[in-house]
Coordinates of C-alpha atoms in Angstrom, one line a residue:
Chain A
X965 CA -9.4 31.2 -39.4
X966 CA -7.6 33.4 -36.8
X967 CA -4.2 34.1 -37.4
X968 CA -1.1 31.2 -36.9
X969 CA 1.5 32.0 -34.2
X970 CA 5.0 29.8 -35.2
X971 CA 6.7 28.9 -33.0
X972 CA 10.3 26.8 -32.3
X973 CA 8.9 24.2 -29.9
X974 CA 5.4 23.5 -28.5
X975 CA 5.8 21.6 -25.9
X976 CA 1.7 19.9 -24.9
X977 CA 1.9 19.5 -20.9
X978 CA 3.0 21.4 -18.0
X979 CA 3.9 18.5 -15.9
X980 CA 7.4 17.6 -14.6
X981 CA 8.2 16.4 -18.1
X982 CA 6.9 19.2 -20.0
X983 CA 8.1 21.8 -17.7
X984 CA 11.6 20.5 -18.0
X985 CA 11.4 20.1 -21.9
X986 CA 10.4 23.6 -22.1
X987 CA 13.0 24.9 -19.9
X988 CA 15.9 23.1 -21.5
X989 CA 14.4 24.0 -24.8
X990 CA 14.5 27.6 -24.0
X991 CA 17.8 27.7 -22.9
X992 CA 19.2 27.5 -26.3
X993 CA 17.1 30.3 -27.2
X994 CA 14.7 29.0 -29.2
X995 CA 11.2 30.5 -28.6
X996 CA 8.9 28.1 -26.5
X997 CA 5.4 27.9 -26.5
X998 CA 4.3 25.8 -23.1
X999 CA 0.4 24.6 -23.4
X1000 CA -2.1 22.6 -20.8
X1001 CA -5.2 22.3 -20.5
X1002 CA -5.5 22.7 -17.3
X1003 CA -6.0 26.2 -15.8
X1004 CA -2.5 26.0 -14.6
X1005 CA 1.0 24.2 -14.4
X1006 CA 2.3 21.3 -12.5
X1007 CA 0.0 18.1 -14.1
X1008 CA -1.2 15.5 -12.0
X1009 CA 1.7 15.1 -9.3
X1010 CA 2.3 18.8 -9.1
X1011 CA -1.4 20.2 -9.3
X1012 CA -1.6 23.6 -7.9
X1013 CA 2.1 24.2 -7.5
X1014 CA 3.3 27.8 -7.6
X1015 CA 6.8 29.4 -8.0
X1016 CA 6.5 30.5 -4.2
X1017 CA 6.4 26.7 -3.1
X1018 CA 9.3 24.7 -1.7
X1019 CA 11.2 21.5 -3.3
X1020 CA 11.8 20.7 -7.1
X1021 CA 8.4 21.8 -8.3
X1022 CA 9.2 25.5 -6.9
X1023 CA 12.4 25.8 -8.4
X1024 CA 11.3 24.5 -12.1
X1025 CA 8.2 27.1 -12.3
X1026 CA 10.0 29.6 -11.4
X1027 CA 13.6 29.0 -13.4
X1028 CA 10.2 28.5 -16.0
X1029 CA 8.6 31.4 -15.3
X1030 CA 11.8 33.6 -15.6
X1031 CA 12.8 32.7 -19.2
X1032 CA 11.4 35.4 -21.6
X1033 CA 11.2 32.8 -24.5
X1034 CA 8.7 30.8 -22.9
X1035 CA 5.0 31.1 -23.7
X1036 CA 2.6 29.5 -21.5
X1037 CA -0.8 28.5 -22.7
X1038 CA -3.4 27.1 -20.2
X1039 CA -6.6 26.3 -20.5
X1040 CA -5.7 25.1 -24.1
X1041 CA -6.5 21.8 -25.2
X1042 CA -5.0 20.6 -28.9
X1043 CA -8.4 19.8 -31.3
X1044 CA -6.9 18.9 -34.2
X1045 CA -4.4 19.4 -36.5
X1046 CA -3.7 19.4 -40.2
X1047 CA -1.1 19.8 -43.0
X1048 CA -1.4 23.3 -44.9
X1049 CA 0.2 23.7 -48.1
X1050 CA 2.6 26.6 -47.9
X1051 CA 2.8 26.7 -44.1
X1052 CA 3.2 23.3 -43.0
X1053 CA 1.7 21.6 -40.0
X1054 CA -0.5 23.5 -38.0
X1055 CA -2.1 22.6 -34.3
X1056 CA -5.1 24.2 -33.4
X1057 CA -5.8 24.5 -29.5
X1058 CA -9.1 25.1 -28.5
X1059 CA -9.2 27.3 -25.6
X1060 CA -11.0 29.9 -23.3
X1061 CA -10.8 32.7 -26.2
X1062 CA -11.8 30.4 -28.6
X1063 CA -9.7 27.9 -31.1
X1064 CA -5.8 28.8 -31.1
X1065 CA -3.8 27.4 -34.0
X1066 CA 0.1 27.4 -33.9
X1067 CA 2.8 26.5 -36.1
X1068 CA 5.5 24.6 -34.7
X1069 CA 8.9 23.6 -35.7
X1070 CA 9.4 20.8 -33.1
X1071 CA 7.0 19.4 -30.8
X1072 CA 7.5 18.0 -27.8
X1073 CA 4.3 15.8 -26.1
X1074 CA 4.1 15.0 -22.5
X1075 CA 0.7 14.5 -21.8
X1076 CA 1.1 12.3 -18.9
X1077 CA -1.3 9.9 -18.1
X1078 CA -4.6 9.1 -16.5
X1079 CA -6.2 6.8 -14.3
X1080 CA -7.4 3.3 -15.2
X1081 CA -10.9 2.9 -13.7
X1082 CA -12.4 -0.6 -13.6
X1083 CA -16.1 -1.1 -13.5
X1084 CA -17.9 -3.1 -10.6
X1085 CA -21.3 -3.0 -9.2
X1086 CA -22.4 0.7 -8.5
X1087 CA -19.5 2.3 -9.7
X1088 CA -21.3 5.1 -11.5
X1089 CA -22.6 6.6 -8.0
X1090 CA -21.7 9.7 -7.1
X1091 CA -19.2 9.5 -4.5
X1092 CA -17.2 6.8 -6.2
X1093 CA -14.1 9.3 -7.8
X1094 CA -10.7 8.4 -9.3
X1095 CA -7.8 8.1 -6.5
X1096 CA -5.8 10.4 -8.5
X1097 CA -9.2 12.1 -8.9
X1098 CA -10.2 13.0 -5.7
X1099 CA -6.7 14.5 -5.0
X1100 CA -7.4 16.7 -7.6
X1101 CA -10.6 17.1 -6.4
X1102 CA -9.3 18.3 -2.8
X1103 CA -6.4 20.2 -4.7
X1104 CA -9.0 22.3 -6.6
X1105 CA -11.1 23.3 -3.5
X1106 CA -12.9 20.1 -3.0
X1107 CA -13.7 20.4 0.9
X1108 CA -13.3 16.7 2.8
X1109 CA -12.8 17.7 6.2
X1110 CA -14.7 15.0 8.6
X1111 CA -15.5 12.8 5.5
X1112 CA -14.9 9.5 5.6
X1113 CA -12.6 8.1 2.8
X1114 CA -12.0 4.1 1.5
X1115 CA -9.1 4.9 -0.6
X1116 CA -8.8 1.3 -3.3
X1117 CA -7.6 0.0 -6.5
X1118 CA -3.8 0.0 -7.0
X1119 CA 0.0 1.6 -6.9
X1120 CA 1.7 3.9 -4.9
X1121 CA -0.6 6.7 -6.2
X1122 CA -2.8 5.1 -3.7
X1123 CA -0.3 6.1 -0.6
X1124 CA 0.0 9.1 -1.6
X1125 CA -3.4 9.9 -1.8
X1126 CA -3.9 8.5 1.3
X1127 CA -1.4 10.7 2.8
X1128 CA -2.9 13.6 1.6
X1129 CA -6.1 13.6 2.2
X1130 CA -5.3 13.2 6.0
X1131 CA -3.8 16.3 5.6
X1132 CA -6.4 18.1 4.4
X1133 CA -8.6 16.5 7.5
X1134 CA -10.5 13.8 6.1
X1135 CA -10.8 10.0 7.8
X1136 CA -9.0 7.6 5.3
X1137 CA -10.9 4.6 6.9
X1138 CA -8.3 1.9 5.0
X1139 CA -6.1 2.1 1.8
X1140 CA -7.4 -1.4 -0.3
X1141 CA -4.2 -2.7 -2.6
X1142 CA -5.3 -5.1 -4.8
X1143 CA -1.9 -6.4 -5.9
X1144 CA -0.7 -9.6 -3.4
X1145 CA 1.8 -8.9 -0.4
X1146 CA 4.1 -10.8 -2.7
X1147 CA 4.3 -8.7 -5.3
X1148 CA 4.5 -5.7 -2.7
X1149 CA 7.6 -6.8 -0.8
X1150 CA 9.1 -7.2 -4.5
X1151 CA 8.1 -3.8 -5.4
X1152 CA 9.0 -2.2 -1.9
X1153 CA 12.8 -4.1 -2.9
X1154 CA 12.7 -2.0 -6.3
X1155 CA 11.9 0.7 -4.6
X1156 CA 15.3 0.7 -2.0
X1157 CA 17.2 0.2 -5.3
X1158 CA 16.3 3.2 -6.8
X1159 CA 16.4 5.0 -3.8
X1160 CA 12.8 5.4 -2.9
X1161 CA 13.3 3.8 0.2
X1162 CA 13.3 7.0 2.2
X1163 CA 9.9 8.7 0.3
X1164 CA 8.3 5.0 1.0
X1165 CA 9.0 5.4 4.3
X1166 CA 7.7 8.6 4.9
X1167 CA 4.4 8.0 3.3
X1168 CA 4.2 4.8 5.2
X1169 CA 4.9 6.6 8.8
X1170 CA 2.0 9.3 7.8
X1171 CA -0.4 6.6 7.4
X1172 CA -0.2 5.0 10.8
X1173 CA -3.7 3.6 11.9
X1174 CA -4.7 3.6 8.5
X1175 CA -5.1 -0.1 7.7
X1176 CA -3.2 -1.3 4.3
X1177 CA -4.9 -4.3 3.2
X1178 CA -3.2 -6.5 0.2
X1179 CA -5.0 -8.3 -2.3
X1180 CA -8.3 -6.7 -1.8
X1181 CA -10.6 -5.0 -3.8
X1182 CA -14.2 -3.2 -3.7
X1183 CA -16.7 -5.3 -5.2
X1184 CA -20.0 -3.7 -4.8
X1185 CA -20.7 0.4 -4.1
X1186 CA -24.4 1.0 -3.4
X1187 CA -26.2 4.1 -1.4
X1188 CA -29.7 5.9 -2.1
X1189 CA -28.5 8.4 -4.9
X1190 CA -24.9 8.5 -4.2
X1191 CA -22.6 6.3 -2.3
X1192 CA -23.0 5.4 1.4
X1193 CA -21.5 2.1 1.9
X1194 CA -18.5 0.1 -0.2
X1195 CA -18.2 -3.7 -0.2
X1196 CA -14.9 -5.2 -0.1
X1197 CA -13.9 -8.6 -1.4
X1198 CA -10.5 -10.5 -1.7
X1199 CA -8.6 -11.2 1.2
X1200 CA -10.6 -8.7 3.7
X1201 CA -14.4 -9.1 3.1
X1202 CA -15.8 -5.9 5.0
X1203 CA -18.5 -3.6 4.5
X1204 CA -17.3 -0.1 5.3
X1205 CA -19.8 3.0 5.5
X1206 CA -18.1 5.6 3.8
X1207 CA -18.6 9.4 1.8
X1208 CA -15.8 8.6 -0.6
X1209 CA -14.5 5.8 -2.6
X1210 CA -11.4 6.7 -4.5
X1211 CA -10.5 4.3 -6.5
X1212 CA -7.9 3.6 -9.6
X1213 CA -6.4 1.3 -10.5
X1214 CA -3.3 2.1 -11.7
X1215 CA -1.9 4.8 -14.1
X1216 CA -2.4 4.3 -17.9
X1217 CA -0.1 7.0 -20.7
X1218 CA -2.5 9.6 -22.6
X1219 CA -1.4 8.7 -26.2
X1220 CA -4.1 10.4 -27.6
X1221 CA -2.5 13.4 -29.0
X1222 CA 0.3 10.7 -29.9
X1223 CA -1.6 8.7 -32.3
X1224 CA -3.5 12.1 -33.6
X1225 CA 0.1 12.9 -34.9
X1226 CA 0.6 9.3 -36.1
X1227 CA 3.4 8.3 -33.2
X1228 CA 3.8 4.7 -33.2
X1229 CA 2.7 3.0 -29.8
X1230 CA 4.4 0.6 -28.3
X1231 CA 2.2 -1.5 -25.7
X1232 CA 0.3 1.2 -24.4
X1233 CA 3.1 4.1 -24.5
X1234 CA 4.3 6.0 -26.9
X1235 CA 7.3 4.8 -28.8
X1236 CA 10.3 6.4 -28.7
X1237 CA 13.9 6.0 -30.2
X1238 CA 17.7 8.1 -29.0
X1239 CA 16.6 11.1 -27.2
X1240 CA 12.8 10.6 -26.8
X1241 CA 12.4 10.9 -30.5
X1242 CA 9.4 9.4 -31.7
X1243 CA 8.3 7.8 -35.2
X1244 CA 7.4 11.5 -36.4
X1245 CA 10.6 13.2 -37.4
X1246 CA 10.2 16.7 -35.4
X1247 CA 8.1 15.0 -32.9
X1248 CA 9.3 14.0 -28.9
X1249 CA 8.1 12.4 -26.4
X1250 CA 8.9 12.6 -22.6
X1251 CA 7.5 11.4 -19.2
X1252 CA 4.2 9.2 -18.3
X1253 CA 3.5 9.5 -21.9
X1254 CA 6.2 6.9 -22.7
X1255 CA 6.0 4.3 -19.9
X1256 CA 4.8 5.2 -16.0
X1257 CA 7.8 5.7 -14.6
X1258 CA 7.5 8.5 -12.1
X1259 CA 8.5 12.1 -11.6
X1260 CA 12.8 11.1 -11.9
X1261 CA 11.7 9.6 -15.2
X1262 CA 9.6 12.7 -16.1
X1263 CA 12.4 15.5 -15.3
X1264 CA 15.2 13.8 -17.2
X1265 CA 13.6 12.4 -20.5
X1266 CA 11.9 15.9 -20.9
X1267 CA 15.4 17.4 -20.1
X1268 CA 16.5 15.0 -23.3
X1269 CA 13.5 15.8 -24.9
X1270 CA 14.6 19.8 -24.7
X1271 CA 17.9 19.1 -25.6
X1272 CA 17.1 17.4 -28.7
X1273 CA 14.6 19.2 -30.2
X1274 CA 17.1 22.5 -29.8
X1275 CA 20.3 20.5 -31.0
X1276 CA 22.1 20.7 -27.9
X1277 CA 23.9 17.4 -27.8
X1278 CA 26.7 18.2 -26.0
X1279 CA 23.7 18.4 -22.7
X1280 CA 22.5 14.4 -23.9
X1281 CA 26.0 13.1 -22.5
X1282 CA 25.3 11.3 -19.3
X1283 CA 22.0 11.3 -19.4
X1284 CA 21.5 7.4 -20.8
X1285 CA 22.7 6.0 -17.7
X1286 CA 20.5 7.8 -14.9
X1287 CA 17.5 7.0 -17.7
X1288 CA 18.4 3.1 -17.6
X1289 CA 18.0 3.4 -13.1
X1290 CA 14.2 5.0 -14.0
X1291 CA 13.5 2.3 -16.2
X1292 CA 14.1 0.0 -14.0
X1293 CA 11.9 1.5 -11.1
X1294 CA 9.3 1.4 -14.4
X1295 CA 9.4 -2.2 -15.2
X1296 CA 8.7 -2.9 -11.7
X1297 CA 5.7 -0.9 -11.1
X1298 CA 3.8 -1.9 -14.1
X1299 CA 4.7 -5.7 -12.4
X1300 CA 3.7 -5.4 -9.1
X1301 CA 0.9 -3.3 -9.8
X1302 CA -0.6 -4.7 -12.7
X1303 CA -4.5 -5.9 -12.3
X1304 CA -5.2 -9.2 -11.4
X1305 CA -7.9 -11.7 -12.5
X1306 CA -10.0 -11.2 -9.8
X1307 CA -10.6 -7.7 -11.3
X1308 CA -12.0 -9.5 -14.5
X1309 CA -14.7 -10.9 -12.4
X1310 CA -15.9 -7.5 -10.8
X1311 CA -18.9 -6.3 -13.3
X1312 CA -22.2 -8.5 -13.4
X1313 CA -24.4 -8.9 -16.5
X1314 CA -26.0 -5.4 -15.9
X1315 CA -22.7 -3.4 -14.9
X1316 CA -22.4 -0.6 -16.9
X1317 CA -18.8 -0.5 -18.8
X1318 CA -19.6 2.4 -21.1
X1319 CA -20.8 5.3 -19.0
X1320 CA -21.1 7.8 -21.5
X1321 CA -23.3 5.6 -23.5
X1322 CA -24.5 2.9 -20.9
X1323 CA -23.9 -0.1 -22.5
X1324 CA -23.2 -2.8 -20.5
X1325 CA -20.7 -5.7 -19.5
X1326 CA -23.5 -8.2 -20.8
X1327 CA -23.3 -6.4 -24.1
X1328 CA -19.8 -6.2 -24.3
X1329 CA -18.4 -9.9 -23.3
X1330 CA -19.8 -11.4 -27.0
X1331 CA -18.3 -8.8 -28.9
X1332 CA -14.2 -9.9 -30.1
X1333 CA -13.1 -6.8 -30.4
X1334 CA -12.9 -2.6 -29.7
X1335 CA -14.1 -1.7 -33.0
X1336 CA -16.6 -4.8 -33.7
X1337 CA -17.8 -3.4 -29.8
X1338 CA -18.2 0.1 -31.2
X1339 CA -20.0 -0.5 -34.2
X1340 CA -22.5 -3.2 -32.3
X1341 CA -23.2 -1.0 -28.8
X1342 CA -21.6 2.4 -29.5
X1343 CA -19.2 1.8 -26.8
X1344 CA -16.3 4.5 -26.7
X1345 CA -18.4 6.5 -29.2
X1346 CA -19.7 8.8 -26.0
X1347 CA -18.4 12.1 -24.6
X1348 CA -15.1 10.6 -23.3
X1349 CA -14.6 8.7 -26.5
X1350 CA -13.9 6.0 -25.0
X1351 CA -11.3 7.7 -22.7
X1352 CA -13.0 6.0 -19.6
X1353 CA -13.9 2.8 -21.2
X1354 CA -11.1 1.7 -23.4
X1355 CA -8.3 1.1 -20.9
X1356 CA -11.3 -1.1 -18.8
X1357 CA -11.9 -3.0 -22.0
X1358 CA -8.1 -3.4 -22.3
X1359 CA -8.3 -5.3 -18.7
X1360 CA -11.9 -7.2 -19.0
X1361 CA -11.7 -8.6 -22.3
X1362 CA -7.9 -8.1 -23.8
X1363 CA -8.9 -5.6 -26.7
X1364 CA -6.6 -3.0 -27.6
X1365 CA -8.3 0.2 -27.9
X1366 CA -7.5 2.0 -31.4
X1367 CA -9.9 4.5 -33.6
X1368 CA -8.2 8.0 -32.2
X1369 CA -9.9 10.9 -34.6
X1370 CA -10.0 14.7 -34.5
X1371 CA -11.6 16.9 -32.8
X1372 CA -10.6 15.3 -29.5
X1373 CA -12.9 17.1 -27.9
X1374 CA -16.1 18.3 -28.7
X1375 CA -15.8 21.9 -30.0
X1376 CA -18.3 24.5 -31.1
X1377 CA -18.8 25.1 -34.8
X1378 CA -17.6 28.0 -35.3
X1379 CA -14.0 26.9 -34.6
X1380 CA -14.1 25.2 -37.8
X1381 CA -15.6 27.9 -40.1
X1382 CA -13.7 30.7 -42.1
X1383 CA -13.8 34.0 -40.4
X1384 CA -15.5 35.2 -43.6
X1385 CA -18.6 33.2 -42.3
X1386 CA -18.3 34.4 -38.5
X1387 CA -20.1 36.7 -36.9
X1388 CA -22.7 37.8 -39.4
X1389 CA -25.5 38.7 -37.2
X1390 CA -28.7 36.4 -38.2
Chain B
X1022 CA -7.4 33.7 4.6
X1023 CA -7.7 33.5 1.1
X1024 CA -10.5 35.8 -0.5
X1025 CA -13.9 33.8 -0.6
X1026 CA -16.0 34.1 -4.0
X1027 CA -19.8 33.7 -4.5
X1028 CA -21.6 32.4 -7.1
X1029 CA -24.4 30.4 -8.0
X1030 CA -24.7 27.0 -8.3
X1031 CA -27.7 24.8 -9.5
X1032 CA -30.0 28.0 -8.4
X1033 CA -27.5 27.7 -4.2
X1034 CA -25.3 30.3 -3.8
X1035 CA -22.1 29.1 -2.4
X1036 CA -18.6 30.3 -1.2
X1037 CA -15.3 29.0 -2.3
X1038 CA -11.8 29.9 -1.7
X1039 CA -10.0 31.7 -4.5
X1040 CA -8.8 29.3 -7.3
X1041 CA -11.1 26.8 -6.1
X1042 CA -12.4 25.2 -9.3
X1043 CA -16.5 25.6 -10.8
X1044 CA -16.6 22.1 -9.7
X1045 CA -15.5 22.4 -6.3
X1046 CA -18.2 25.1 -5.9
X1047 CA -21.1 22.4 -7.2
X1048 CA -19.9 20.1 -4.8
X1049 CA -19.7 22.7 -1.8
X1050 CA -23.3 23.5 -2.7
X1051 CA -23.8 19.8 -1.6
X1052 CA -24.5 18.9 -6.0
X1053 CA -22.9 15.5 -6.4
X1054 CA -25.4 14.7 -9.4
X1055 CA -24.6 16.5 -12.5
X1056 CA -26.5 14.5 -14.6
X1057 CA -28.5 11.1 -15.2
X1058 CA -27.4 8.6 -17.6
X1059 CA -29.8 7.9 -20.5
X1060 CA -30.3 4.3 -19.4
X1061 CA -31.6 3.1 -22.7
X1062 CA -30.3 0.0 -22.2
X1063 CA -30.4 -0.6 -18.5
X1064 CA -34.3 0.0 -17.7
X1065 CA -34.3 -2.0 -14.7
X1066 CA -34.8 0.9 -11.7
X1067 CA -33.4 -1.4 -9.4
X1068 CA -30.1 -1.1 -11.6
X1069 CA -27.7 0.4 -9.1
X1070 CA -25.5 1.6 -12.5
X1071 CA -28.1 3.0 -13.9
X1072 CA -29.7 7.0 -13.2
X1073 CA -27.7 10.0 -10.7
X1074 CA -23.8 10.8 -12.5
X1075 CA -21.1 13.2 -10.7
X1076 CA -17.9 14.0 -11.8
X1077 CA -15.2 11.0 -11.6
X1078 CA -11.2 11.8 -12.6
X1079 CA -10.9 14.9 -11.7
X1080 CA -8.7 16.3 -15.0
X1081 CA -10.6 16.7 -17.8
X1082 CA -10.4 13.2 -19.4
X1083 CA -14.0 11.5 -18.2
X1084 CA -16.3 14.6 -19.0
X1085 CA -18.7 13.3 -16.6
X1086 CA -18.1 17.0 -14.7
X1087 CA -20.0 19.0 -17.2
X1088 CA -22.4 21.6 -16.9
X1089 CA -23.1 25.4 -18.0
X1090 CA -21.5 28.1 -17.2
X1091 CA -22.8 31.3 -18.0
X1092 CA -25.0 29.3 -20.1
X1093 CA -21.8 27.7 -21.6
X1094 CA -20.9 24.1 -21.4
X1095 CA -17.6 23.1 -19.6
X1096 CA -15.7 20.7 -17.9
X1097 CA -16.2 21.9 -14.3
X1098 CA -13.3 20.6 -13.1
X1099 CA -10.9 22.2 -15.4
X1100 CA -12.9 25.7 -14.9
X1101 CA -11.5 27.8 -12.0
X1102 CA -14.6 29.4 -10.3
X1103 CA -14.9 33.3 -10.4
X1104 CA -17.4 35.1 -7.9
X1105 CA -20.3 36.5 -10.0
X1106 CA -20.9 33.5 -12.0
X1107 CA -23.9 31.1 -12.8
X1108 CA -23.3 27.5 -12.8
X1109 CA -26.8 25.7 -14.4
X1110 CA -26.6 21.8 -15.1
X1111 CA -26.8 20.2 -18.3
X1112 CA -30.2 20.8 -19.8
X1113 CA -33.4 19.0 -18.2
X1114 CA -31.0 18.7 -14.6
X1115 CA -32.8 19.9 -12.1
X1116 CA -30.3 19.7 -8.7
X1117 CA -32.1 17.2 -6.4

């Protein structure tokens, strides 16, 4: 095994939460090790930021960036992890050099969240990408200049996206919501309470000409080897030609890692106590990974999250009070944004559910449960590991996904074997 | 102008922009399909889920963006692209 770095606090995620954990953390001195596995800070929300950029994101990468006690670690992805006797509990990273193992004294998780896709008819086409997805897409180099866009499923994500990709030149042909106009004006209220009112308006004024259609939903993706054309269903029934579907609907936490560590869940976020502590003593949590709640949510429990791991209570003070006002904003999302039962009718007897191991919505409906599902189609038991496919289960049938077990990602053997029985040319 | 790198892609060589992901590059070089799905249970060719995959969230969580690079298997979309490289698809994908 290669050699064990310890380490104070590992904090998993470079995101708003985990950047501000690690920062916080560091500033009581203790040494920091910052890990993501992407090739780069920022998360989802801040993909590609930089210290030389503007705003909040700027200034937290580079007041990161300038403390000596913090290590960052991307491209690293946590495998596994295991109790040695002697040195206590070790997490092993697998990353671009090979595996990585580090023993920490406190860990602090804030491994966001990712998007909850929801099969219908044609789906698996290429063409059809996450919303979330396609901005990432277009934030890694993804060219979409001239192409033509249907940006659907459901949240403010969607806005956003929509926003963006106009600045990058595409034609964002309309933005399909499929929570009710309802359930919008109620969310748009939440919103001026916690003071998003001016952000909601600026996203709304960079979308004008970009119809906003409620209650509305794709229903059928087809094209000749990747997409060409999306139905719509729900309150506007259209046919629009298209390059691009980007559709999600919704955010769901990454609790993964979590439940690799054996952190209680509560719902479908991480459960955590006072100061972001979860059921693992040593073990925090902070941002997306407890409840979708927003960048405000993110920055401030991982600030609590950084303060408590390190001791520094004096920090915690006032915090409880601005974390009750992005709680609030939380509770209202996952209401107005929550899928709707005309979602539950999108895949027909042939829709694929599983993509990693095609099974199918036929398959699926007589099955009771996740696991009785596994064992009867293989369902979850593909690449993804069900990454893909459990959340959609959660909506189309009311199983709860459960069954997380190392390696969480496939890995090649010899990150498992002794370095006594490495490299011995054959 | 950011510095342009070139490498190869499903046999195309294509240009990116510097820090442009191994993904990006695939579908610059007009690759959308990175795979086909086994369809053991689905063998109706009419089957619009069934057959041509591409990549789908973007971060790492769907794998549905693998292929080799270098002759090692990745997540495209979580590999930044460096000029020089070889980007093959999963074995038995030809790029149609």
């Amino acid at each position: 095994m290669p050699a064990e770095a310890r380490t104070d606090v590992l904090v998993v995620g470079a995101g708003p939460a985990g950047l501000s954990a690690a920062l916080a953390a560091a500033q009581s001195g203790a040494a920091v090790l910052l890990a993501d596995l992407s090739p780069g800070p920022g998360g989802q929300i801040w993909r590609g930021a930089t210290a030389n950029d503007g705003g909040e994101s700027g200034s937290l990468l580079r007041e990161v960036q300038s403390q000596p006690n913090i290590t960052l670690l991307y491209g690293a992805q946590v495998a596994l992890t295991e109790m040695v006797p002697g040195t206590g509990r070790v997490v092993q990273f697998s990353g671009p050099h090979g595996p990585h193992r580090v023993v920490p004294e406190k860990i602090i998780l804030a491994t966001g969240a990712t998007e909850r896709f929801l099969p219908f008819p044609g789906w698996t086409l290429p063409g059809v990408v996450g919303a979330g997805g396609l901005q990432a897409m277009v934030k890694s180099g993804l060219d979409v200049r001239g192409a033509r866009v249907l940006v659907a499923g459901s949240g403010p994500l969607l806005l956003a996206v929509a926003t963006g990709l106009r600045e990058h030149g595409a034609k964002v042909l309309a933005v399909a919501e499929q929570a009710s106009l309802p359930q919008l004006l109620g969310f748009g209220l939440a919103a001026q309470r916690s003071g998003k009112a001016g952000e909601g308006a600026r996203l709304l004024s960079s979308l004008r000409g970009v119809p906003y259609w409620p209650s509305t939903f794709p229903v059928r993706a087809s094209g000749a080897g990747r997409l060409e054309r999306v139905q719509l269903g729900g309150l506007v029934r259209r046919t629009l030609d298209c390059d691009w579907l980007a559709v999600g609907f919704g955010l769901v936490p990454d609790t993964r890692l979590a439940a690799l560590f054996g952190c209680a869940l509560e719902g479908d976020a991480v459960k955590v106590g006072a100061w972001q502590q979860t059921s693992q003593a040593g073990i925090y949590a902070a941002g997306e990974l407890t409840g979708i709640g927003g960048v405000d949510k993110a920055r401030l429990e991982g600030l609590m999250a950084g303060c408590a791991a390190t001791g520094q209570v004096g920090r915690l003070r006032d915090l409880p009070t601005q974390l009750e006002h992005a709680h609030r904003f939380q509770a209202s999302l996952s209401r107005s944004f929550a899928p709707r039962p005309p979602l539950q009718r999108l895949p027909e007897a042939d829709t694929l559910v599983c993509r990693c191991e095609d099974v199918s919505h036929a398959a699926l409906q007589t099955c009771t449960s996740w696991t009785e599902a596994k064992l009867q189609t293989r369902c979850g038991m593909g690449t993804c590991q069900g990454r893909v496919c459990g959340p959609a289960t959660e909506t189309l049938y009311g199983w709860t996904f459960a069954g997380v077990r190392p390696p969480l990602l496939p890995l090649p053997l010899s990150d498992l074997l002794e370095d006594s029985l490495k490299g011995d040319p054959l | 102008m950011p510095e342009a790198l070139s490498l190869t892609v499903a046999g195309r060589s294509v240009q990116v922009p510097a820090g442009a992901s191994v993904l990006a590059a695939l579908q610059t070089a007009g690759v959308l399909t990175l795979r086909h799905s086994l369809n053991v249970n689905n063998p109706s060719v009419d089957n619009p889920s069934a057959g041509p995959r591409g990549a789908l969230c973007g971060m790492g969580s769907c794998f549905e963006c693998r292929a080799l690079v270098d002759g090692v298997q990745v997540r495209t979309c979580l590999t930044p692209a460096h000029s020089g490289m070889t980007v093959t698809l999963l074995d038995g994908e030809d790029a149609r």
